[in-house]
CSV table of C-alpha atoms and ligand atoms in Angstrom, one decimal:
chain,number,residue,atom,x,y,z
A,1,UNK,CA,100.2,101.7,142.1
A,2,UNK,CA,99.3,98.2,140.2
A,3,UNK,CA,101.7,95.9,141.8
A,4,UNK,CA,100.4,93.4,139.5
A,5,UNK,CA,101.6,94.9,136.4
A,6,UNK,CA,105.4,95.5,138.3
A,7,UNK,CA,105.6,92.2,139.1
A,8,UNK,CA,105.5,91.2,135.3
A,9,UNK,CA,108.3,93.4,135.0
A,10,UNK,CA,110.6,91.4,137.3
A,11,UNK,CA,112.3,89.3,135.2
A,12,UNK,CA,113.1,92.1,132.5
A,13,UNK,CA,114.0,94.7,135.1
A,14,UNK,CA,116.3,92.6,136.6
A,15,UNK,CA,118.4,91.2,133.6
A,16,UNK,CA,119.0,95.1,132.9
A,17,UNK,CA,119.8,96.0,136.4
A,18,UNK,CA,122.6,93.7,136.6
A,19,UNK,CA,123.6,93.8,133.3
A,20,UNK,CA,127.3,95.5,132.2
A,21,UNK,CA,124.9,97.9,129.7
A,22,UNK,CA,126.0,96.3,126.8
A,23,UNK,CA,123.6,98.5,125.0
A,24,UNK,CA,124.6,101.6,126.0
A,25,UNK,CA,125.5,103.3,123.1
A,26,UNK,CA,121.8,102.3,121.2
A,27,UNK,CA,119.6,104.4,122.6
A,28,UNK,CA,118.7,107.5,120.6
A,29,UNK,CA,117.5,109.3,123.7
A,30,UNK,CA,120.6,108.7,125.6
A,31,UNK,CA,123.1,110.2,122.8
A,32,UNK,CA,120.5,113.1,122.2
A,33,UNK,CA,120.0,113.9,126.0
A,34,UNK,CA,123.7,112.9,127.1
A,35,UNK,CA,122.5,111.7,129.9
A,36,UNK,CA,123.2,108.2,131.8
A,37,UNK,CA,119.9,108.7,133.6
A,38,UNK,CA,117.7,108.1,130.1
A,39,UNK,CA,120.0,104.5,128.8
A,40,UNK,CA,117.9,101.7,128.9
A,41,UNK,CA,120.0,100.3,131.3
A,42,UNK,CA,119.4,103.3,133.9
A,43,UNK,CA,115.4,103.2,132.7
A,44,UNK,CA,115.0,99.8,133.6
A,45,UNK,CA,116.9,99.3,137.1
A,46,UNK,CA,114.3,102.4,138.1
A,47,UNK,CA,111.4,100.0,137.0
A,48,UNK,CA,113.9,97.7,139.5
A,49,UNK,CA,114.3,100.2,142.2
A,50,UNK,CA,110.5,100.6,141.8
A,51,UNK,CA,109.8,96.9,142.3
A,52,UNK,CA,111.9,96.2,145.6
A,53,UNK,CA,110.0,99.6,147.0
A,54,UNK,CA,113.6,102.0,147.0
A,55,UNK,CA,112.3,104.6,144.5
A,56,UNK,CA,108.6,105.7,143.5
A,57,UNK,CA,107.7,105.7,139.5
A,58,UNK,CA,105.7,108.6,140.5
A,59,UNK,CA,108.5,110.6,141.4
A,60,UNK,CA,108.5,113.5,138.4
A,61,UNK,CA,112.2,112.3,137.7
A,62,UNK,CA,111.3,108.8,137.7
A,63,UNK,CA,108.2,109.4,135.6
A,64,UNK,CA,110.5,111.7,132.9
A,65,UNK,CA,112.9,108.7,132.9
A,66,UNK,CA,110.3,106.1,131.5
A,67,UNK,CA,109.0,108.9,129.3
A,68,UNK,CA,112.5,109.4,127.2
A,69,UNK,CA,111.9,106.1,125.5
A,70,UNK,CA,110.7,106.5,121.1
A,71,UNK,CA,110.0,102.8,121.6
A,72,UNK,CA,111.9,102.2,118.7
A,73,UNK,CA,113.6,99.0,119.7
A,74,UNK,CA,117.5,99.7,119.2
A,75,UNK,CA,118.6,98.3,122.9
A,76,UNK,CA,117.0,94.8,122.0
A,77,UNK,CA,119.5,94.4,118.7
A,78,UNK,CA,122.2,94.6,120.9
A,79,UNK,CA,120.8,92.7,123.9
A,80,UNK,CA,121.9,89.6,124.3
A,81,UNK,CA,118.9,88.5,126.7
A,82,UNK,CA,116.4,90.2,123.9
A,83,UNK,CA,115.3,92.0,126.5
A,84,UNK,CA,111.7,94.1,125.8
A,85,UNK,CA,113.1,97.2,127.3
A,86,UNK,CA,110.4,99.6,125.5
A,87,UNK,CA,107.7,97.3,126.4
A,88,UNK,CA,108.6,97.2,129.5
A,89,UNK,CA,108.9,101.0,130.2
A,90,UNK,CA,105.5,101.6,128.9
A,91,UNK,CA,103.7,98.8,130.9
A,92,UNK,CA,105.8,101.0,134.2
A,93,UNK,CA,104.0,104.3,131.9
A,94,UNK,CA,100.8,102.6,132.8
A,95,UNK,CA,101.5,101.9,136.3
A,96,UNK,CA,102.8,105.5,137.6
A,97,UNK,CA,100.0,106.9,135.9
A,98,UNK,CA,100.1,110.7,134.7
A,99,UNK,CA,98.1,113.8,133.7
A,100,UNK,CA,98.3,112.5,130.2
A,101,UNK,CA,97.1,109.0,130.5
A,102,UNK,CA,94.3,110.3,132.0
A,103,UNK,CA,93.1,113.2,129.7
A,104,UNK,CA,94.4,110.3,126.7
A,105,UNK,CA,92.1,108.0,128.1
A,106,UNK,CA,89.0,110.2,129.0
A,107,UNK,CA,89.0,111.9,125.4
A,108,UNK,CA,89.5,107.8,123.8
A,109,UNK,CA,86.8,106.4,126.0
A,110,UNK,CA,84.6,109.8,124.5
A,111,UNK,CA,85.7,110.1,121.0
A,112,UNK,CA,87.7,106.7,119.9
A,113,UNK,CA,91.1,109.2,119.7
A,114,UNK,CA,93.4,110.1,122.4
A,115,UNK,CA,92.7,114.1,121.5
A,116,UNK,CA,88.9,113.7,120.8
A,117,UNK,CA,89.5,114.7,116.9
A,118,UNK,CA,87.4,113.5,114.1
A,119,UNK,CA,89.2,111.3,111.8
A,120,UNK,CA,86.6,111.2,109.3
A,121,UNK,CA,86.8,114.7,108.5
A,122,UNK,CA,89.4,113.9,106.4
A,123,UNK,CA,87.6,110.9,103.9
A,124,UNK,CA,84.6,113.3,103.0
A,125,UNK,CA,84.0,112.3,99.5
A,126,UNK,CA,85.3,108.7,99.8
A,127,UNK,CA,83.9,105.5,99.6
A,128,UNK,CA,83.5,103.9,103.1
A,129,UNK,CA,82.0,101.0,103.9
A,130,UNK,CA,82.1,97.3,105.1
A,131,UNK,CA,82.3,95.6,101.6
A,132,UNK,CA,85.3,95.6,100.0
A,133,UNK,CA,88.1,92.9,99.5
A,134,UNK,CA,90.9,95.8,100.4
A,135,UNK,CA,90.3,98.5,103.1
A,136,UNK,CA,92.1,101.7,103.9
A,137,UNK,CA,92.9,102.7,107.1
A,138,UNK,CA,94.5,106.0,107.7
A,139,UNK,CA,95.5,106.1,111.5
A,140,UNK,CA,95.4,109.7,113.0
A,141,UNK,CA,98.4,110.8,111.9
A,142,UNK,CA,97.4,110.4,108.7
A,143,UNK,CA,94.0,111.8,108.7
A,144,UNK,CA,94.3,114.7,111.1
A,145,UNK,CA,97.9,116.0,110.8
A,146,UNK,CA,98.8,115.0,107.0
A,147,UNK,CA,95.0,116.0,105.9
A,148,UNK,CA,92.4,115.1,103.1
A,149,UNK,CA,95.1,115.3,100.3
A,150,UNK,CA,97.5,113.4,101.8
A,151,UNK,CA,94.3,110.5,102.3
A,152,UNK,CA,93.6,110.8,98.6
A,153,UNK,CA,97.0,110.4,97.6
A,154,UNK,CA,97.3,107.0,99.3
A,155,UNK,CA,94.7,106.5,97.1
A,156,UNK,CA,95.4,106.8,94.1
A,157,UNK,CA,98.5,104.9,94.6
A,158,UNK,CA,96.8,101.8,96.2
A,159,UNK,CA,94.2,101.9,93.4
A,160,UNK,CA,97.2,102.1,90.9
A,161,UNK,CA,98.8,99.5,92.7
A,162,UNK,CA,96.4,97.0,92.6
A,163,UNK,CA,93.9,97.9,89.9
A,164,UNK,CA,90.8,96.8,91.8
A,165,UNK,CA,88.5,99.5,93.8
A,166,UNK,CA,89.8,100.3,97.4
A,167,UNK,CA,87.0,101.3,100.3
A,168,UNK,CA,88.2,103.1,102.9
A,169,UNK,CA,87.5,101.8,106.5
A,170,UNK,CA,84.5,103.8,108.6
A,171,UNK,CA,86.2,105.5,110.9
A,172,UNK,CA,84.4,108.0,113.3
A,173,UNK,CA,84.1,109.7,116.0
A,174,UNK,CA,80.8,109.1,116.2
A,175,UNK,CA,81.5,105.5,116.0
A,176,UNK,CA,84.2,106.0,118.6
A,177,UNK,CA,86.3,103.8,116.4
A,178,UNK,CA,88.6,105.7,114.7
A,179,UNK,CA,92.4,104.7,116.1
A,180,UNK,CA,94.6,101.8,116.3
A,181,UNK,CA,95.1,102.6,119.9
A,182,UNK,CA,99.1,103.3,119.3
A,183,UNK,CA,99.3,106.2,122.0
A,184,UNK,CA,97.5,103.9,124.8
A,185,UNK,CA,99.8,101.4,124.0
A,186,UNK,CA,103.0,102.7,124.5
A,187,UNK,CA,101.3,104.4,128.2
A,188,UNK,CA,100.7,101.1,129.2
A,189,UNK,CA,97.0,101.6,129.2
A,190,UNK,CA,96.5,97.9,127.5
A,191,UNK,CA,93.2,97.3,129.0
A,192,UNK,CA,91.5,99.9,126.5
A,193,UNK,CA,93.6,99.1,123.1
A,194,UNK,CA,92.2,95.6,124.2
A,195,UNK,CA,88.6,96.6,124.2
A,196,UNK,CA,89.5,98.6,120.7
A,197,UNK,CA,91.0,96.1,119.0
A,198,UNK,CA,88.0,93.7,119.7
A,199,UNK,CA,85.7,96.2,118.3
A,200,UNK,CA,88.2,96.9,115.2
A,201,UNK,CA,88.2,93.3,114.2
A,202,UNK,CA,84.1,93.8,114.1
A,203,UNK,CA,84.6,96.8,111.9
A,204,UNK,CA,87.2,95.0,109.7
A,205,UNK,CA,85.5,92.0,109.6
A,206,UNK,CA,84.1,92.3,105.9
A,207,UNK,CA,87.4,92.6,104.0
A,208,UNK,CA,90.5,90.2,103.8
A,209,UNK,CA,93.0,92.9,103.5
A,210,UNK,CA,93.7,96.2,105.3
A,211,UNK,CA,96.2,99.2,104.5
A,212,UNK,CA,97.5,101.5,106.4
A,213,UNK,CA,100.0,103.9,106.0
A,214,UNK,CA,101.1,104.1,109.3
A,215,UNK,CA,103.7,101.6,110.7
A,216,UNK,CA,102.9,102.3,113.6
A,217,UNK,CA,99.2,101.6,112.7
A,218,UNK,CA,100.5,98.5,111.1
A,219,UNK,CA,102.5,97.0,114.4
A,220,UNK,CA,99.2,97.5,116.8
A,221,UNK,CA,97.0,96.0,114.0
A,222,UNK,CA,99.0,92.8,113.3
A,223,UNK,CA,102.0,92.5,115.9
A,224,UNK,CA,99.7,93.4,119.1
A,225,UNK,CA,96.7,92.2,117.7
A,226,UNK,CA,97.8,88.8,117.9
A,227,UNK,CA,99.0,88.7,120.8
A,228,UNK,CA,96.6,90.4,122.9
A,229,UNK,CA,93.3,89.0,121.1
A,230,UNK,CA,95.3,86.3,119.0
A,231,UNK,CA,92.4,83.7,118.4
A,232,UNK,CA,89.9,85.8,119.4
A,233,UNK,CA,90.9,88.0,116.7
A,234,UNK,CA,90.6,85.6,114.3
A,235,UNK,CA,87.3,84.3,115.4
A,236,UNK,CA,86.2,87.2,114.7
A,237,UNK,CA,87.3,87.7,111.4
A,238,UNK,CA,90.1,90.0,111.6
A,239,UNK,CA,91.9,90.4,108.6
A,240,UNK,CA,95.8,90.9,107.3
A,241,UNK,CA,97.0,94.0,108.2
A,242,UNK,CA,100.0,95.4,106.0
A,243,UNK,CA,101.9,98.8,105.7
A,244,UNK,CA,101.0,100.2,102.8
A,245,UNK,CA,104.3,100.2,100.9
A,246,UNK,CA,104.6,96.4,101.1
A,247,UNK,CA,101.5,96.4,99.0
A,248,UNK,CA,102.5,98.7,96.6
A,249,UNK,CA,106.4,97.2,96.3
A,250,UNK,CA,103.7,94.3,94.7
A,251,UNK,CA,103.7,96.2,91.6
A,252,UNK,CA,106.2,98.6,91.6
A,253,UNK,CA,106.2,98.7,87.9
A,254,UNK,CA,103.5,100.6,87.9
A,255,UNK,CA,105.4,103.6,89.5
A,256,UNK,CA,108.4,103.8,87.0
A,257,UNK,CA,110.2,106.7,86.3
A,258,UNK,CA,107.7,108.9,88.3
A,259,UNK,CA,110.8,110.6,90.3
A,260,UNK,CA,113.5,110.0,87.2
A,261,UNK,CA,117.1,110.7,88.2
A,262,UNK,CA,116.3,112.1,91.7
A,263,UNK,CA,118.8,111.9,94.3
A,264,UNK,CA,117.4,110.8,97.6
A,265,UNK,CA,118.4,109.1,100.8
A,266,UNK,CA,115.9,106.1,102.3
A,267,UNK,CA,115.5,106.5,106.2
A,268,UNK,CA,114.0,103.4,107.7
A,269,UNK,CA,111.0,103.9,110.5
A,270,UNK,CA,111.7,102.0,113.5
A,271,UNK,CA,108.1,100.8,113.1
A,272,UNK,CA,108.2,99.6,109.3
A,273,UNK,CA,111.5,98.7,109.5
A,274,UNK,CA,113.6,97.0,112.7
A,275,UNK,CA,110.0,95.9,113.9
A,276,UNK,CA,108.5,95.4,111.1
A,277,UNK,CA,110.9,93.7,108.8
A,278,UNK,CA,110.1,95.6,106.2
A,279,UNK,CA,112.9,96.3,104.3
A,280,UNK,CA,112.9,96.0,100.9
A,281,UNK,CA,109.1,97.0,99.6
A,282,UNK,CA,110.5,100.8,100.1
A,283,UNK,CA,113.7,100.7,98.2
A,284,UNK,CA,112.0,98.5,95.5
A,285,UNK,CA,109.6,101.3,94.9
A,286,UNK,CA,112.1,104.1,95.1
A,287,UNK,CA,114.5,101.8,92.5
A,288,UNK,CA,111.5,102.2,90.2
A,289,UNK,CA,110.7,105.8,90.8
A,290,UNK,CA,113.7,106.4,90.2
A,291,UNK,CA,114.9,104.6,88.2
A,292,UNK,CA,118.3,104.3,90.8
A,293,UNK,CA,118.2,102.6,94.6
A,294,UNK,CA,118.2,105.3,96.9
A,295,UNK,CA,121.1,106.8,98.7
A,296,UNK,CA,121.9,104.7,102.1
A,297,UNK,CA,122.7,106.0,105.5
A,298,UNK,CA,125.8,104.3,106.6
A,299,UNK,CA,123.3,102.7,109.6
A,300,UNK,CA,120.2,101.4,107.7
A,301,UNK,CA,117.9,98.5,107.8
A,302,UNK,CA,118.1,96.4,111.5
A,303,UNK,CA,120.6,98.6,112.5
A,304,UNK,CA,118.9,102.3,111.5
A,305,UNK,CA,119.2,105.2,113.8
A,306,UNK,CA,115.7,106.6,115.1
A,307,UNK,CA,114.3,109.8,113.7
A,308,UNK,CA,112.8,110.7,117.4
A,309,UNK,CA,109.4,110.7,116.8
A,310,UNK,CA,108.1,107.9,118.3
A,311,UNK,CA,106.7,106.6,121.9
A,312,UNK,CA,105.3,109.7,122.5
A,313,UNK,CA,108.4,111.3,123.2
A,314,UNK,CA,108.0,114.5,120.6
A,315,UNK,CA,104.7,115.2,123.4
A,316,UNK,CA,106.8,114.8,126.1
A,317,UNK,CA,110.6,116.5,124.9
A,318,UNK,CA,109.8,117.9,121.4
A,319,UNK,CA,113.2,119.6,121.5
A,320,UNK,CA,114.9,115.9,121.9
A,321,UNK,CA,113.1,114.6,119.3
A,322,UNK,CA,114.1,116.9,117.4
A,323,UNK,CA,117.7,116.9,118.0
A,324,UNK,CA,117.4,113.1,117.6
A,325,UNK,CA,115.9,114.0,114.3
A,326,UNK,CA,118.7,116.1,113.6
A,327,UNK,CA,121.8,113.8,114.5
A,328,UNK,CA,119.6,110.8,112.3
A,329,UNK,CA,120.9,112.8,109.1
A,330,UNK,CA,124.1,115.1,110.0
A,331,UNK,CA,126.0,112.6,112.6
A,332,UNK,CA,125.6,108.9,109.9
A,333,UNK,CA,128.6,107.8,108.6
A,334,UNK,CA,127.5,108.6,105.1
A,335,UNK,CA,125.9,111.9,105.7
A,336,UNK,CA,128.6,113.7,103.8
A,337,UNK,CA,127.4,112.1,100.2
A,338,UNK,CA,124.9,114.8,99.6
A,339,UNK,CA,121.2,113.8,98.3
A,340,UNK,CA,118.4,116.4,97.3
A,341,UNK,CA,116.3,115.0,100.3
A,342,UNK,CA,115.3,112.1,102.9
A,343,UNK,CA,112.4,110.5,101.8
A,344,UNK,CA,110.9,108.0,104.2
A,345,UNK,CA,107.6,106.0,104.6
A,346,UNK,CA,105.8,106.8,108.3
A,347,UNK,CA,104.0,109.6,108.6
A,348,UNK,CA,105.2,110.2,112.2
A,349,UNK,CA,108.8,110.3,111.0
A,350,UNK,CA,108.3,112.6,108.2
A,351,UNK,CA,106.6,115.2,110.4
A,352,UNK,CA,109.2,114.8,113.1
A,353,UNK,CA,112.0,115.5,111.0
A,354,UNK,CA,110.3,118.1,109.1
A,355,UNK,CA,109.9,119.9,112.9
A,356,UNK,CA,113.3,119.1,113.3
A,357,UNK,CA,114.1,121.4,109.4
A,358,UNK,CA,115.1,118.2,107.4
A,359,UNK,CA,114.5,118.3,104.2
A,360,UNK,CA,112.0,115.1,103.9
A,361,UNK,CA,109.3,113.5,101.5
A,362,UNK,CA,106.8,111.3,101.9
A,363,UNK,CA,107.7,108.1,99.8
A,364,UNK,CA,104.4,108.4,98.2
A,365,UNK,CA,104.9,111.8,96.9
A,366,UNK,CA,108.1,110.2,95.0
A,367,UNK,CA,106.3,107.4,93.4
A,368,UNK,CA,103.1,109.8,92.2
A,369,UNK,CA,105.7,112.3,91.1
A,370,UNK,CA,104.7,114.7,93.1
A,371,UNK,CA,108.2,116.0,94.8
A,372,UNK,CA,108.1,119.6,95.7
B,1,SF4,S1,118.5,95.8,127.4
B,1,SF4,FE1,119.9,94.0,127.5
B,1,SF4,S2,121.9,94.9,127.1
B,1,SF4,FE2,120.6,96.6,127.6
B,1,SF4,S3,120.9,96.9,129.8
B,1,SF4,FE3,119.1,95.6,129.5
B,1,SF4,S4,119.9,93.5,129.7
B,1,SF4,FE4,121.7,94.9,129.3
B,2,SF4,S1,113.6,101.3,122.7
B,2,SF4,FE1,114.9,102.8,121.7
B,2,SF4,S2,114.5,104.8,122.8
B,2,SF4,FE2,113.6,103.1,124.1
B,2,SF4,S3,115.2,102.6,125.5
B,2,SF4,FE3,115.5,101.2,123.8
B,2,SF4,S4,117.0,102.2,122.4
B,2,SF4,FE4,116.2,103.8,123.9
């Protein structure tokens, strides 16, 4: 065990040790699983137990605990310390160590992806290369769950958006450069989305803006980016990072009416929304599609439920992720205003709650007017 990387975690495990739980009712996990053992508050005094040598975080129980965690950042709202409870359980991820983590890292360290699949399988046909003012990034889920037409869909709307040719970045798995390192993040493994973000910022390094439309993708690229390689980032050129909505919220004009008069209901990603601060840029675009804002949930914006699929937890309890999925749409205050579908704008989400049999879209399929 890295004592090291415990040690960081004093301060942190402690304030939530001794802390009257004030966020117990925020955790998505918690109220899926009904379980005191998965609230933050019971996740972190482990990592404190761990720390003053009374429990092992590579006890299976222990090592589930820190694994029911999306990451998505709902105990910090109501913390009063700010305390960075997800962060925290995935740098104690990293430390207990786990058949996972190690097949994640062997198949990165082989292939640049965490499952050793080829990302550029899905951009066969497309411009890649280093020139370009504006880039295109896919991230995996993107490229090897959602496919080739969901890639050229992003495509056509960023071109439409902006009006200027897009390249899209050349990803490989040749290259072994390929992912934004999200899955080794939240498993603590902090040493190798170092290493990959250094070598990103090489691969990046000719265009000032790139797109992904992953918020996930989006969070590693600009949020940990900066603080892991900060100025060594930008020595080396790394450019803005943004989820692709915000760009296309730039112009949303040019997606009126593409969705006229249908009824739909905006979920915010944990990722593009309570992390990201991206509010607006969706609902702007769905306005115009539209040509109506979308349908609420009663908890939206900061204070949106999670849809379950982040943090790795659909790998590690797909049925919780799914039932967190589940209680997103039938247990909000407003679920009994009926809309034709959630539509939402993270790949990850989409595909949980469509395990999960919610009727969802993917907000670009709304603003090409492509709704099933
Ligand atoms: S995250 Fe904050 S509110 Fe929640 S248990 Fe820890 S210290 Fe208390
Ligand atoms: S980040 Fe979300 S899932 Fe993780 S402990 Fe906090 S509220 Fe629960």
């Amino acid at each position: 065990m890295n004592d090291t990387s415990l040690d960081a975690l004093a301060r942190p495990a402690t304030l939530c040790a001794f802390c009257p739980k004030m966020c117990r009712t925020a955790c998505p996990v918690a109220e899926a699983e009904g379980r005191e053992a998965v609230t933050p508050w019971a996740k972190m005094s482990l990592v404190h137990l761990a720390r003053t040598g009374q429990v092992s975080l590579e006890e299976p129980s222990v090592r589930r605990s820190l694994e029911a965690c999306t990451g998505c950042g709902a105990c910090v709202e109501k913390c009063a310390h700010g305390n960075p409870v997800a962060e925290s359980l995935f740098t104690a991820r990293g430390v207990a160590g786990s058949a996972r983590i190690a097949e994640h890292r062997a198949a990165f360290e082989r292939t640049g992806d965490v499952k050793g699949r080829d990302h550029a399988e899905a951009l066969v046909g497309l411009p890649r290369n280093k020139n370009g003012r504006v880039a295109y990034f896919p991230g995996c889920t993107r490229a090897c769950e959602d496919g080739p037409e969901a890639v050229r869909r992003d495509l056509r709307a960023l071109t439409r958006a902006l009006d200027e040719p897009v390249v899209v970045c050349d990803v490989s798995r040749a290259s072994r450069l390929q992912c934004c390192g999200y899955p080794l993040y939240v498993d603590g493994q902090i040493d190798l989305v170092e290493q990959n973000l250094l070598r990103l910022g090489e691969l990046f390094a000719g265009h000032e803006l790139v797109v992904t439309p992953d918020p996930g993708c989006a969070y590693v690229l600009s949020t940990v980016q900066s603080l892991l390689i900060g100025r060594r980032g930008k020595a080396r050129g790394f450019p803005s990072v943004l989820p692709l909505v915000e760009v296309l919220a730039q112009h949303a004009d040019r997606f009126a009416d593409a969705a006229r008069d249908r009824v739909l209901r905006y979920h915010d990603p944990c990722y593009l929304g309570r992390r990201g601060r991206t509010f607006d840029a969706p609902r702007e675009l769905l306005r115009a599609a539209c040509g109506r804002p979308p349908l609420e949930f009663h908890k939206n914006r900061g204070d949106a439920d999670c849809c379950g699929g982040g943090g790795l937890y659909p790998m590690s309890n797909p049925e919780g992720a799914a039932d967190i999925a589940r209680r997103r749409v039938s247990h909000d205050g407003n679920a009994h205003i009926p809309a034709e579908l959630v539509v939402t704008a993270c790949p990850s989400a989409r595909r949980n709650f469509a395990r999960a049999g919610v009727r969802v879209a993917d907000l670009i399929d709304v603003i090409l007017g492509e709704l099933p």
